[in-house]
Every structure is written in structure tokens, then in C-alpha cells.
Amino acid sequence: MWKGLLLRSSTCLLQVGAPRFLLQGCLTSPFLRPLAKRLLHRPFPIPWGTGYFLTHTGTRGYKKDTKSTLEFPVTPVTVTDIKQYLRSKDIPFHDGYSCLHIPSIFVDLSTRKEVFSLFIDKTTGQFLCKDTLVEGSWEDLQDCLEVMQKDGEESLNPNVLLGYPESVEEQEERERELREVQRIWSTSVPLTDLPEDEAQLIKTIFQITKISNATLKKFGVRLFKPTKSLVFPWFGGPDSSLKGVKLLSAQRTETDKVTYNEATVPKSNSYYNLFGLPLVGRLDSEVVVTGHEFDTMAVSQATGLPSVALPRGVSCLPPILLPYLEQFKRVTLWLGGDIRSWEASKSFSRKLGIRRCSLVRPGEYRPCAVEALARGKNLSNIIKASIPAAHKSIVSFKQLREDVYGELVNTDQVAGVKWSRFPELNRILKGHRKGELTVFTGPTGSGKTTFISELALDLCMQGVNTLWGSFEINNVRLAKIMLTQFAMQRLEENLEQYDFWADKFEELSLYFMTFHGQQNIKTVLDTMQHAVYLYDINHVVIDNLQFMMGQENLSVDKFAVQDHIIGVFRKFATNSSCHVTLIIHPRKEEDDRELQTASIFGSAKASQEADNVLILQEKKLVTCPGRRSLQVTKNRFDGDVGIFPLDFIKSSLTFSTPIKGKHKLRKVNTKPENEEEDEATALASKKEEVKKDKVEKVKGNTKTPRTVKSPANGNGAIQK
């Protein structure tokens, strides 16, 4: 166990929000020394705008974050394994909704506030002590329990389990963030301290005129005047101190709609706030979870119910926040008034435990909470009318009626997320939807990986959490391609801009699996499920299917193996409500033949199971831009299929739709040089003969008299 502990570097123990320091002589047990030297890595999606208020100084340093890639543990833990281990150690536990509760081993018996204050995630084994905010993996907790038993201790000092940053740069950055939090909070002004006309103007800009000053003061909302941003505080920890802030600015669009831009300090990889949590009592058994701070305040003001807001809205629910929701017997998810919020509600209910969750269905009469408050609707009645998340295997149309109506009303949202770089693809596929399987193929060397990386990057830039499984090229090369596509330029020629674009690129919710070469399908599937649970992945790209067919299947029919793998991905996409894009190499075809759906390697199961089939066509016998095109041969959503041309821009490694009639294809000469010379000579002589024939005909015509009509009498006359 300890050998594995020393070798393992992708998990850690940490205390959230506490200052980092080097351990100085506080390790009494030799077993704790390797434990305390574990490094910190905190991976979570980072929204656009993060770090806008931070000032970066100093020279550029290099650091490696092992969590930029995802690798599933060698031996995934199950809830049965956790229970058996706890029983073997005589540790009492309570079986909760999404966590197991045990007495904290980091708090002395005499000072414990709660009997069961340490929570173990049933799915991943990650633990969190609510009293000390120490967290770590299941293996870390096992190591701690082994140390306690060996040394005969009843508890461990949480300070001993603190890690330290990988570098001085990381430590300085963390300190800058803490100073920035204090600066923003100290210079911001409570809305209740503003003049009445100015406070009303701010409310009008943010469309919260119905939220009272008392509610804003209750939740501690302030105004940061330099950027005209609202400040939402994050109070946490045993001392309920200020851990961070979220700044929200409003901008009115051309269509007179208001869009919001968010920025968090510290960065969202360590921003785990449930806004409104300090106002929840220990005895409260019901809570309303919203996707925005405005909605939380609206629910609290209109109903008096405890309400909290997720830190990143409907994009994800970090599992580290699940212990704070364990006390509630009823959780109502009211994440918004659109289809995306509805899908997120169903996804999050699986994490929270569907038996205690109820969902507020979106619709014209059930908008988001702050909008419902502005319209004068009864928020209590809307919450009471929420439907249970649990469902049976068989349903009637009566149960589906509202869902069908919702899709008819919100046809554009149901179609999915639109691509910004490929408008022609929006015209055919209508959008990118969860729960679908897309099969993508194209000739060898045509640029399949380059194209699909831009396709996925386009969606990721619009908030679609993406997981890449590249088995052909390594992650460094893939990230370099995507960064070039993101910056729309070759950064090797503009190295001074690298940090700027890399910082922006790092903010994307983009993750990479660490596999390379042939892999077992079960290992890959476990990693995908792990990522969906931890990071709320919406899109998984597998490049490519042939690498899933490992060495252990040599004795089995390869087509049967491929059918099994495709069936596994189909089931995963449906059950996880996650879009899977699967790249499959085609069969060998002649260079002058276009690929068809039947050209996909293997049996017909790939095209049968797929919701969408995309083919990157390439005319190998022609040259100049415009020889590539994207063809959609299957679209299960509405049946539209079609093809449109693509231009490859080498400087940015991107594809674009060319202007109609811009390019003309020119055939490529594939014959040897000597044949070309012979043909050229023959063609020249043939042209010369044709030219002579024309000259002779012209001479003959000049000697032959012509009959024309005279304009005077109309009679024919002979003219020379």
C-alpha cells in the first residue's frame, strides 16, 4: 500500500482555502512523511473571464499539471468495497443519499460538532471532512486509518495532512488571489449604502428590480464600482471566513437582451461556493438548488425556503459539494427555464440521489425563478408542482405529454448547441445534442483528426464540457493543434503571444485521457464514466475505434468485437446523456471513388447504431483549395442530409466553408514524366494538324462565290 502511495501522484490531500506552507518538524510518524509530501492538483472547468481582475507579474515559468489529463484508477472502488473496509476497521457509518458518513478522524472527540462529519463519495471514494475541510481520495483515507491504528491514535492533526505547492510560482499566485479577494471585497459597496436612484439603476441594469434591498443585504451582495459588477461572496470553512468572490457584469445586446459575464477569484479550479449555504440551518430538511445567484435570492424572498446556487450554473455540479447537500431529505432542482437547464437537472439528480430530488420543468409558465418573481407568479406553487426525478421503466403518454409540448415550444433549443464555425453543419444537423452517437470517417491522411478537433473545440468554446480520447497521436500534439485552431495563427511564429492564448485556452472545459495505442474497452469506459461524474462531460471524442480492439481479442472475430464496442458506446451515450463522437477508418477504396456509408470499416452496425454519420470527402485526383467537403449521410434527428465544401487553412489548421464559385478543381497528373512528354508531343502535333485544316478551309471558302439577296429588288445576285 505504501509503495503504491509513493508511486501515485495524481491524487492528494488538502485543506480547502487554508494557506499552504512547508511542513516543519511536525511529522512524528515516519509513515506520515511520504503522505504529507503528496502534491496538490485540483482539476475543474474554468469559465471565460476568470482572472480578469488579477494582475500577473514576473517571468514565465513552466509547471506541469497532472490533472490536465484523465486517467482512471487502476482498481476502481465500489460502495461495497468501502463498506466492507469500514466494517473491518470497526468504523461506524451512516448510508446517505450520495455519500457514506463516518466520524471524522481529523477532529478530537471532545471538539466534534457532529457525530458523522466525514463524508465518503459512494461513486469515487473521495472524502471530505466538513469540520476541517480536509479532502482526498479513498486510498488517502485508507492510509490515514492504517497510520492511526499502527500508532494507536484516536485522531490525526489536519495540519499534518496539508500539502505544499509544486512551485514558488504557484504559491505566489495563490497569495495574489487571496489578496485580490480582500481588495475587491473591501473596495466594493453594499447596495443598501448606495443612493436610492443609483441602487435602482443597478437593479434595472441587472433586471432584479423585484428583489428587495433586505434580500440583497441578507445575502451580502455588493457593487464593485470600477467595473460596475455585482459581487457575490463565498463564505466557508469552520470560521465562515471570506474564501472568494464572484463578479457579475451585465451587457445589453443589439436585440435588447441582457447577457452576463462572470469572473471568479480565486480561479474556478478552487472556487467551490454554494451561494446561500451560510444561511441554511442545521435542522433544515428541504432546499431549492438553482443555477444562478439571482434565482436563489428570488426563491428565498418569495418562499422563505432555504436556497443555494451552484458555482458554475448548469455546466457542472462538482462532487466535492455533495456533502453539503446530504442533510436535506428533499432537494428541488430549479436550474432555469430552458431545455439545457432541464437536461442538467436530470443529470444532477443522479448525483444527488433521484429518490429525494424533484425537478421544476421549464416552460412558458415556469421560467427561471427571478423571471417568475418579476412576472408576479407564485413561486411556492411552482415548487410544489415540481415532478419527482425517479421514474419507472415504462411510462404512458400522459407522463410524456409535457415533455413533448416542451420540445414543440422550444424547437431551437431542442436541436442542440449550434456551431459558430460551421453554419452549413447547423443547416443540416440543426445542432449538437446530448445522448447521441456520431460516427465520423474519411480517407487516410485527409485530416480527420484536425477537422474533428476543430469541430469539438467550437462546441467547447460554447460551454460543452469535452473529453478527448486520442489513441493515434499524443496529447501534446493534439493540444498544440487545438491551441493553433483556437488562436487562429501559428504560435511558433508569435511566441510572445503564447501565454495570452494559453491562459485563455486553459479556461476551456477540455480534458484529455492519457491512453495511447491499443486499449481495453472496459478501461476506457470506466474513465469516461469517471469523467462524466466528476466533470459533467457532455461530449466524448474517441479517435479511433480500431485502437479499442486490443491484442486480447485476436482469437475472436474482429467484426464481432467491433459490434460489441459500438454497442457499448451507444449504451453509454444514452445512459449518461453524453454525446459520443467515434472516429472509424474506412475500407480501402479507389482514389477516384467517393466514400459512402457502406465504406465504414466493419459491419453495418456502426451506421445502424449511429444517430449521425459524417464523412470527410477528399478528391485525391484534384488539387487547389476546395477539394475537401463534409457529407452528412445520416441524421436521425430530422432526416436532413447533405454535403458542403471545406477549405483548409494551413496557417491556422482550420477548415472553413468557401465562397460559392470561388474555386475550380484542377485534375492532378498521375502519369510518369516520360508518358507526359509523349502525350505533350502528340498533343502538339495534333493541334498543328487541326490548325492547318482550318487554314485550308478558310482559303477554300474565299474562292467559292456566295449568293446573297440584293437589298433593292430582293433577287439573288452573285457576288465575289
XYZ file of C-alpha atoms in Angstrom, residues 105-709:
605
model
C -10.620 11.243 12.128
C -9.245 14.796 11.880
C -11.161 16.227 14.840
C -10.603 15.433 18.511
C -13.536 13.628 20.146
C -14.082 16.470 22.624
C -14.419 19.156 19.937
C -16.565 17.385 17.329
C -19.651 19.380 16.304
C -21.318 16.439 14.579
C -21.036 12.714 15.133
C -20.706 11.890 11.429
C -18.893 14.804 9.799
C -16.634 12.991 7.343
C -18.275 12.132 4.018
C -17.128 9.490 1.512
C -18.439 9.685 -2.044
C -20.101 6.373 -2.943
C -19.055 6.615 -6.592
C -15.429 7.749 -6.429
C -14.409 7.189 -2.809
C -13.315 10.828 -2.455
C -13.757 12.089 1.113
C -14.336 15.457 2.764
C -14.312 16.439 6.416
C -16.828 19.265 6.869
C -15.293 20.337 10.175
C -11.723 20.803 8.924
C -12.288 20.858 5.142
C -9.624 18.188 4.616
C -10.280 16.169 1.463
C -8.613 13.422 -0.523
C -9.022 10.088 -2.289
C -10.235 6.784 -0.885
C -6.657 5.473 -0.883
C -5.604 8.513 1.155
C -8.268 7.787 3.758
C -7.180 4.146 3.957
C -3.586 5.259 4.501
C -4.657 7.601 7.306
C -6.656 4.880 9.038
C -3.702 2.481 8.789
C -1.418 5.088 10.356
C -3.897 5.734 13.180
C -4.181 2.049 14.014
C -0.431 1.478 13.872
C 0.329 4.440 16.147
C -2.687 3.875 18.379
C -4.038 7.373 17.804
C -7.722 8.375 18.032
C -7.394 11.259 15.566
C -4.955 12.955 13.229
C -3.933 16.585 13.216
C -5.351 18.117 9.993
C -2.292 20.373 9.693
C -0.115 17.325 9.184
C -2.102 16.435 6.084
C -1.562 19.747 4.344
C 0.389 19.652 1.128
C 2.508 22.359 -0.416
C 2.520 23.902 -3.907
C 4.528 22.421 -6.725
C 6.466 25.609 -7.207
C 7.095 29.026 -5.733
C 5.143 30.477 -8.645
C 2.015 28.561 -7.658
C 2.326 29.671 -4.042
C 2.740 33.315 -5.084
C -0.248 33.062 -7.399
C -2.422 31.701 -4.591
C -1.353 34.533 -2.306
C -2.087 37.091 -5.044
C -5.561 35.630 -5.431
C -6.256 35.873 -1.696
C -5.070 39.484 -1.677
C -7.239 40.196 -4.732
C -10.286 38.734 -2.970
C -9.748 41.007 0.018
C -9.122 44.032 -2.210
C -12.293 43.552 -4.245
C -14.411 42.901 -1.165
C -13.032 45.850 0.820
C -13.447 48.313 -2.073
C -16.937 47.128 -3.027
C -20.010 48.851 -1.599
C -23.210 47.249 -0.191
C -26.159 48.118 -2.400
C -28.049 49.365 0.634
C -25.362 52.055 1.117
C -25.859 53.479 -2.367
C -28.167 56.418 -3.074
C -31.680 55.255 -3.887
C -31.565 56.374 -7.534
C -28.169 54.711 -8.138
C -29.265 51.467 -6.453
C -32.432 51.425 -8.570
C -30.361 51.960 -11.731
C -28.131 48.984 -10.855
C -31.207 46.835 -10.241
C -32.656 47.874 -13.588
C -29.425 47.048 -15.428
C -29.325 43.555 -13.907
C -33.132 43.082 -14.186
C -33.608 42.445 -10.446
C -35.966 45.285 -9.588
C -38.265 42.870 -7.711
C -35.508 41.695 -5.360
C -35.660 43.793 -2.210
C -32.781 45.603 -0.544
C -33.308 43.450 2.530
C -32.711 40.285 0.472
C -29.580 41.744 -1.126
C -28.254 42.681 2.303
C -29.147 39.272 3.709
C -27.029 37.533 1.030
C -24.214 40.091 1.296
C -24.350 41.297 -2.327
C -22.174 44.310 -3.092
C -21.244 46.546 -6.032
C -17.702 46.802 -7.400
C -17.785 50.293 -8.917
C -14.659 50.188 -11.151
C -16.307 47.586 -13.410
C -19.972 48.129 -12.430
C -20.099 44.491 -11.324
C -22.138 42.818 -8.620
C -20.040 40.923 -6.061
C -21.289 37.635 -4.579
C -19.250 36.479 -1.575
C -18.098 32.952 -0.766
C -18.032 32.389 2.974
C -16.780 28.972 4.041
C -14.706 26.944 6.412
C -15.116 26.360 10.132
C -14.690 30.084 10.801
C -17.038 31.139 7.948
C -14.345 33.426 6.570
C -14.250 35.009 3.106
C -12.804 32.436 0.690
C -13.552 34.063 -2.663
C -15.862 36.236 -4.724
C -17.778 36.034 -7.978
C -18.158 39.186 -10.054
C -21.061 39.565 -12.455
C -21.257 42.261 -15.105
C -24.227 42.930 -17.410
C -24.203 43.864 -21.077
C -27.149 44.678 -23.309
C -27.104 43.167 -26.801
C -28.430 44.523 -30.099
C -31.657 42.563 -29.594
C -32.211 44.361 -26.277
C -31.376 41.243 -24.261
C -29.078 41.243 -21.250
C -26.066 38.923 -21.208
C -23.975 38.299 -18.110
C -20.199 37.864 -17.857
C -18.800 36.069 -14.819
C -15.375 36.130 -13.196
C -14.325 34.288 -10.046
C -11.445 34.986 -7.695
C -9.759 32.644 -6.985
C -9.970 30.811 -10.290
C -12.739 28.287 -10.536
C -10.367 25.339 -10.144
C -10.555 26.182 -6.454
C -13.905 28.010 -6.329
C -16.457 25.668 -4.730
C -19.104 28.003 -3.430
C -22.731 27.111 -2.791
C -24.066 30.646 -2.686
C -26.515 30.999 0.209
C -25.201 27.999 2.184
C -24.282 30.026 5.330
C -27.963 30.994 5.636
C -29.100 27.336 5.771
C -29.849 25.991 9.247
C -28.628 22.635 10.558
C -32.200 21.406 11.005
C -33.450 22.388 7.537
C -34.576 19.325 5.601
C -35.598 20.941 2.294
C -33.557 23.042 -0.125
C -34.008 24.558 -3.574
C -30.917 24.348 -5.793
C -30.730 26.967 -8.551
C -28.319 27.723 -11.355
C -27.854 31.411 -10.596
C -27.447 33.675 -7.580
C -30.409 35.849 -8.660
C -32.673 32.792 -8.682
C -31.537 31.804 -5.191
C -32.377 35.236 -3.810
C -35.745 35.230 -5.593
C -36.698 31.822 -4.127
C -35.606 32.833 -0.631
C -37.521 36.123 -0.778
C -40.737 34.697 -2.246
C -40.974 31.380 -0.375
C -38.724 31.600 2.678
C -37.243 28.201 1.752
C -33.502 27.567 2.037
C -31.928 28.001 -1.386
C -28.396 27.701 -2.781
C -26.834 28.412 -6.185
C -24.279 26.240 -7.976
C -20.876 27.895 -8.589
C -20.885 27.343 -12.371
C -24.578 27.164 -13.125
C -25.821 24.278 -15.223
C -22.361 23.441 -16.577
C -21.401 21.145 -13.686
C -22.044 20.044 -10.114
C -18.632 19.361 -8.501
C -18.854 16.199 -6.358
C -16.901 17.972 -3.613
C -20.110 19.942 -2.892
C -22.318 16.861 -2.419
C -21.588 16.507 1.336
C -23.100 19.954 1.946
C -26.394 18.752 0.457
C -26.565 15.462 2.374
C -28.675 16.823 5.248
C -31.696 17.529 3.029
C -34.441 14.943 2.602
C -35.947 16.845 -0.317
C -33.941 18.666 -2.990
C -35.774 20.703 -5.625
C -33.707 21.465 -8.720
C -34.817 24.712 -10.379
C -31.859 25.444 -12.625
C -33.567 27.642 -15.193
C -36.308 27.918 -17.761
C -34.812 26.282 -20.845
C -34.103 22.809 -22.204
C -30.423 22.889 -21.229
C -31.367 23.536 -17.598
C -33.874 20.697 -17.747
C -31.233 18.260 -19.015
C -28.802 19.422 -16.317
C -31.477 18.904 -13.655
C -31.953 15.284 -14.694
C -28.186 14.733 -14.787
C -27.542 16.294 -11.370
C -30.401 14.354 -9.775
C -28.470 11.143 -10.456
C -25.573 12.507 -8.404
C -27.777 13.737 -5.573
C -29.987 10.625 -5.446
C -33.077 10.612 -7.635
C -35.397 9.370 -4.886
C -35.168 12.646 -2.954
C -34.963 15.010 -5.945
C -37.778 16.807 -7.705
C -37.421 18.894 -10.859
C -39.088 22.129 -11.934
C -39.989 21.549 -15.557
C -39.194 24.543 -17.807
C -41.914 26.153 -19.859
C -43.761 29.343 -20.597
C -45.469 29.304 -17.211
C -42.392 28.108 -15.314
C -39.454 30.365 -16.250
C -36.364 30.802 -14.086
C -37.049 31.946 -10.525
C -36.018 35.604 -10.874
C -38.109 35.951 -14.044
C -41.070 34.266 -12.368
C -40.745 36.759 -9.500
C -40.689 39.672 -11.957
C -43.882 38.366 -13.622
C -45.656 38.128 -10.291
C -46.037 34.351 -10.329
C -46.436 32.246 -7.193
C -43.026 30.617 -6.687
C -44.306 28.371 -3.879
C -46.893 26.813 -6.187
C -44.263 26.269 -8.911
C -42.011 24.425 -6.453
C -44.919 22.347 -5.146
C -45.769 21.377 -8.738
C -42.258 20.037 -9.374
C -42.144 16.423 -10.580
C -40.174 13.567 -8.959
C -36.859 12.730 -10.636
C -37.403 8.986 -10.103
C -39.203 7.213 -12.911
C -40.298 3.703 -13.823
C -39.124 1.670 -16.799
C -42.493 2.043 -18.536
C -44.284 5.366 -18.932
C -47.517 6.466 -20.562
C -48.083 9.377 -22.902
C -49.768 11.205 -20.032
C -46.363 11.313 -18.326
C -44.615 12.334 -21.550
C -47.201 14.909 -22.609
C -45.485 17.910 -21.056
C -42.081 16.830 -22.388
C -43.474 16.602 -25.917
C -45.080 20.018 -25.584
C -41.819 21.440 -24.243
C -39.939 20.197 -27.307
C -42.549 21.690 -29.633
C -42.344 25.068 -27.917
C -38.534 25.118 -27.733
C -37.644 23.605 -31.103
C -34.446 25.639 -31.479
C -33.148 24.670 -28.026
C -34.074 21.015 -28.541
C -31.972 20.997 -31.725
C -28.885 21.426 -29.559
C -25.811 23.658 -29.375
C -25.021 25.426 -32.650
C -21.584 25.535 -34.249
C -20.190 29.021 -34.800
C -17.514 27.985 -37.324
C -19.652 25.624 -39.412
C -23.001 27.275 -40.220
C -23.650 24.784 -43.025
C -23.499 21.960 -40.492
C -26.149 23.753 -38.423
C -28.347 23.857 -41.520
C -28.166 20.062 -41.905
C -27.763 18.639 -38.383
C -29.516 21.587 -36.635
C -27.130 21.318 -33.652
C -25.109 19.162 -31.262
C -27.338 17.142 -28.931
C -26.686 15.101 -25.797
C -27.208 11.348 -25.786
C -26.350 10.846 -29.452
C -23.663 8.775 -31.192
C -21.871 10.303 -34.162
C -19.723 8.159 -36.467
C -17.099 10.099 -38.422
C -14.911 8.733 -41.190
C -12.691 9.891 -44.030
C -9.754 8.776 -46.189
C -6.356 8.236 -44.582
C -4.427 11.500 -44.469
C -7.449 13.660 -45.284
C -7.322 15.486 -41.941
C -9.933 13.631 -39.871
C -8.292 14.388 -36.511
C -7.616 18.025 -37.440
C -11.204 18.575 -38.557
C -12.874 16.825 -35.631
C -10.625 18.675 -33.165
C -11.889 21.995 -34.541
C -15.448 20.705 -34.522
C -15.128 19.746 -30.839
C -13.239 22.948 -29.993
C -16.056 25.014 -31.487
C -18.532 23.361 -29.102
C -16.168 23.504 -26.120
C -15.809 27.265 -26.569
C -19.595 27.470 -26.125
C -19.612 25.627 -22.797
C -19.849 21.981 -23.903
C -17.582 20.115 -21.450
C -15.382 17.911 -23.643
C -13.251 14.802 -23.047
C -10.747 13.728 -25.713
C -9.536 10.172 -26.108
C -6.770 10.309 -28.693
C -5.111 6.949 -29.246
C -3.313 7.802 -32.507
C -1.439 10.983 -31.582
C -0.249 12.018 -28.139
C -1.975 14.702 -26.112
C 0.814 17.269 -26.523
C 0.493 17.231 -30.306
C -3.304 17.262 -30.119
C -3.292 20.187 -27.684
C -0.879 22.035 -29.975
C -3.268 21.561 -32.920
C -6.276 22.738 -30.911
C -4.381 25.717 -29.473
C -3.389 26.765 -33.009
C -7.020 26.459 -34.105
C -8.107 28.397 -31.023
C -5.659 31.267 -31.643
C -6.227 31.115 -35.446
C -2.498 31.539 -36.040
C 0.814 29.722 -35.822
C 2.095 30.499 -32.346
C 5.612 29.262 -33.163
C 5.903 32.440 -35.223
C 4.436 34.570 -32.388
C 5.858 33.096 -29.199
C 5.334 36.360 -27.330
C 1.569 35.696 -27.560
C 1.770 32.122 -26.282
C 0.979 32.884 -22.627
C -2.002 35.039 -23.579
C -3.622 32.345 -25.719
C -2.574 29.503 -23.407
C -4.263 31.231 -20.455
C -7.474 31.612 -22.480
C -7.255 28.041 -23.748
C -6.744 26.750 -20.202
C -10.092 28.249 -19.220
C -11.960 25.842 -21.518
C -13.692 22.816 -20.012
C -11.436 20.496 -22.001
C -9.846 17.272 -20.722
C -7.682 14.554 -22.256
C -7.416 10.859 -21.499
C -3.834 9.656 -21.057
C -4.234 6.489 -23.128
C -2.136 5.936 -26.242
C -2.151 2.959 -28.554
C -4.382 -0.085 -28.144
C -6.586 -0.053 -25.047
C -9.136 -2.280 -23.389
C -12.692 -1.042 -23.867
C -13.578 -1.563 -20.196
C -10.720 0.673 -19.038
C -11.726 3.407 -21.465
C -15.389 3.127 -20.481
C -14.530 3.369 -16.776
C -12.544 6.523 -17.478
C -15.437 8.041 -19.417
C -17.918 7.279 -16.643
C -15.496 8.695 -14.085
C -15.134 11.917 -16.100
C -18.890 12.310 -16.617
C -19.454 12.040 -12.869
C -16.627 14.364 -11.797
C -16.640 16.970 -14.557
C -20.125 16.654 -16.091
C -18.689 15.846 -19.506
C -21.173 16.444 -22.346
C -19.043 15.365 -25.322
C -16.563 12.487 -25.649
C -14.368 12.135 -28.747
C -12.779 8.737 -29.435
C -10.005 8.700 -32.045
C -10.344 5.976 -33.150
C -12.360 2.756 -32.931
C -9.606 0.489 -34.289
C -7.486 1.152 -31.184
C -10.266 -0.215 -28.971
C -9.777 -3.660 -30.499
C -6.836 -4.734 -28.324
C -4.432 -7.628 -28.540
C -6.509 -9.833 -26.250
C -9.193 -10.151 -28.917
C -7.007 -11.653 -31.646
C -8.721 -15.035 -31.303
C -12.207 -13.532 -31.646
C -13.928 -12.406 -34.815
C -12.876 -8.770 -35.244
C -16.268 -7.749 -36.627
C -17.997 -9.219 -33.561
C -15.584 -7.307 -31.314
C -16.268 -4.092 -33.218
C -20.025 -4.594 -32.948
C -19.688 -5.098 -29.194
C -17.629 -1.913 -28.782
C -20.081 0.156 -30.833
C -22.951 -1.215 -28.739
C -21.103 -0.224 -25.555
C -20.615 3.359 -26.772
C -24.256 3.529 -27.894
C -25.428 2.462 -24.429
C -23.032 4.862 -22.701
C -24.240 7.822 -24.764
C -27.885 7.070 -23.942
C -27.489 6.273 -20.244
C -25.031 9.102 -19.493
C -26.835 11.704 -21.638
C -23.476 12.391 -23.258
C -22.676 12.838 -26.946
C -20.040 10.397 -28.239
C -18.148 11.111 -31.457
C -16.479 7.948 -32.743
C -13.867 8.115 -35.499
C -13.675 4.975 -37.654
C -11.269 4.368 -40.533
C -12.959 3.469 -43.846
C -12.330 0.468 -46.022
C -9.758 0.858 -48.770
C -11.399 2.466 -51.792
C -10.136 3.594 -55.188
C -8.735 7.137 -55.227
C -11.325 8.312 -57.759
C -14.300 6.991 -55.757
C -16.138 8.913 -53.055
C -16.779 7.254 -49.710
C -20.271 6.060 -48.841
C -21.922 4.976 -45.598
C -21.120 1.408 -46.616
C -17.427 2.372 -46.777
C -17.198 2.463 -42.960
C -14.933 -0.352 -41.816
C -16.639 -3.398 -40.320
C -20.244 -4.484 -40.398
C -23.336 -2.348 -40.826
C -23.805 -1.992 -37.038
C -21.774 1.229 -36.904
C -24.107 3.074 -39.257
C -27.193 1.426 -37.749
C -26.405 2.410 -34.166
C -25.223 5.921 -35.053
C -27.534 8.914 -34.845
C -25.314 10.873 -37.234
C -22.862 9.718 -39.899
C -20.332 12.281 -41.158
C -17.857 11.652 -43.981
C -14.900 13.884 -44.791
C -14.668 13.552 -48.575
C -11.422 14.249 -50.410
C -10.868 14.327 -54.156
C -7.347 12.961 -54.308
C -7.061 13.395 -58.089
C -7.623 17.133 -57.945
C -5.649 19.951 -56.454
C -6.085 23.543 -55.169
C -8.310 24.603 -52.237
C -11.843 23.278 -52.085
C -11.078 19.651 -52.809
C -12.385 18.591 -49.373
C -16.033 18.504 -48.364
C -18.117 17.285 -45.438
C -21.023 14.984 -46.193
C -23.809 14.110 -43.755
C -25.257 10.762 -44.838
C -27.414 10.098 -41.777
C -29.293 12.425 -39.452
C -31.690 10.683 -37.118
C -32.925 13.959 -35.596
C -34.904 15.182 -38.608
C -33.569 13.233 -41.573
C -31.836 16.091 -43.410
C -28.650 15.075 -45.218
C -26.321 16.977 -47.493
C -22.805 17.958 -48.418
C -20.857 21.234 -48.359
C -17.284 22.141 -49.380
C -14.448 22.898 -46.979
C -11.301 24.987 -47.311
C -8.255 24.015 -45.289
C -6.299 26.997 -43.982
C -2.830 25.680 -43.202
C -1.653 28.701 -41.211
C -4.351 28.140 -38.548
C -5.059 24.418 -39.166
C -8.740 25.275 -39.557
C -11.482 24.441 -42.046
C -13.951 26.931 -43.439
C -16.790 26.957 -45.950
C -15.541 28.543 -49.209
C -17.473 31.173 -51.137
C -19.621 29.636 -53.874
C -17.902 29.591 -57.244
C -14.624 30.712 -55.764
C -12.584 27.655 -56.669
C -12.364 25.448 -59.710
C -10.937 21.982 -59.305
C -7.997 21.046 -61.465
C -7.108 17.449 -62.213
C -3.840 16.116 -60.901
C -1.463 14.388 -63.333
C -0.650 10.944 -62.010
C 1.295 9.614 -65.058
C 5.102 9.241 -65.280
C 7.195 12.033 -66.796
C 8.085 10.137 -69.998
C 4.409 9.437 -70.666
C 3.633 13.087 -70.052
C 6.292 14.126 -72.625
C 4.949 11.685 -75.217
C 1.425 12.939 -74.650
C 2.571 16.548 -74.872
C 4.344 15.876 -78.215
C 1.333 14.049 -79.619
C -0.993 16.801 -78.475
C 1.200 19.493 -80.055
C 1.317 17.694 -83.401
C -2.441 17.136 -83.311
C -3.017 20.848 -82.666
C -0.758 21.705 -85.588
C -2.738 19.409 -87.920
C -6.036 20.933 -86.770
C -4.635 24.398 -87.377
C -3.576 23.506 -90.952
C -7.014 22.058 -91.727
C -8.664 25.271 -90.567
C -6.388 27.407 -92.734
C -7.111 25.278 -95.823
C -10.854 25.506 -95.222
C -10.673 29.281 -94.908
C -8.724 29.556 -98.188
C -11.230 27.317 -99.940
C -14.133 29.437 -98.717
C -12.634 32.631 -100.133
C -12.592 31.140 -103.688
C -16.209 29.944 -103.599
C -18.853 32.544 -104.711
C -21.714 33.287 -102.321
C -25.374 34.049 -103.221
C -26.855 36.997 -101.332
C -30.082 38.995 -101.667
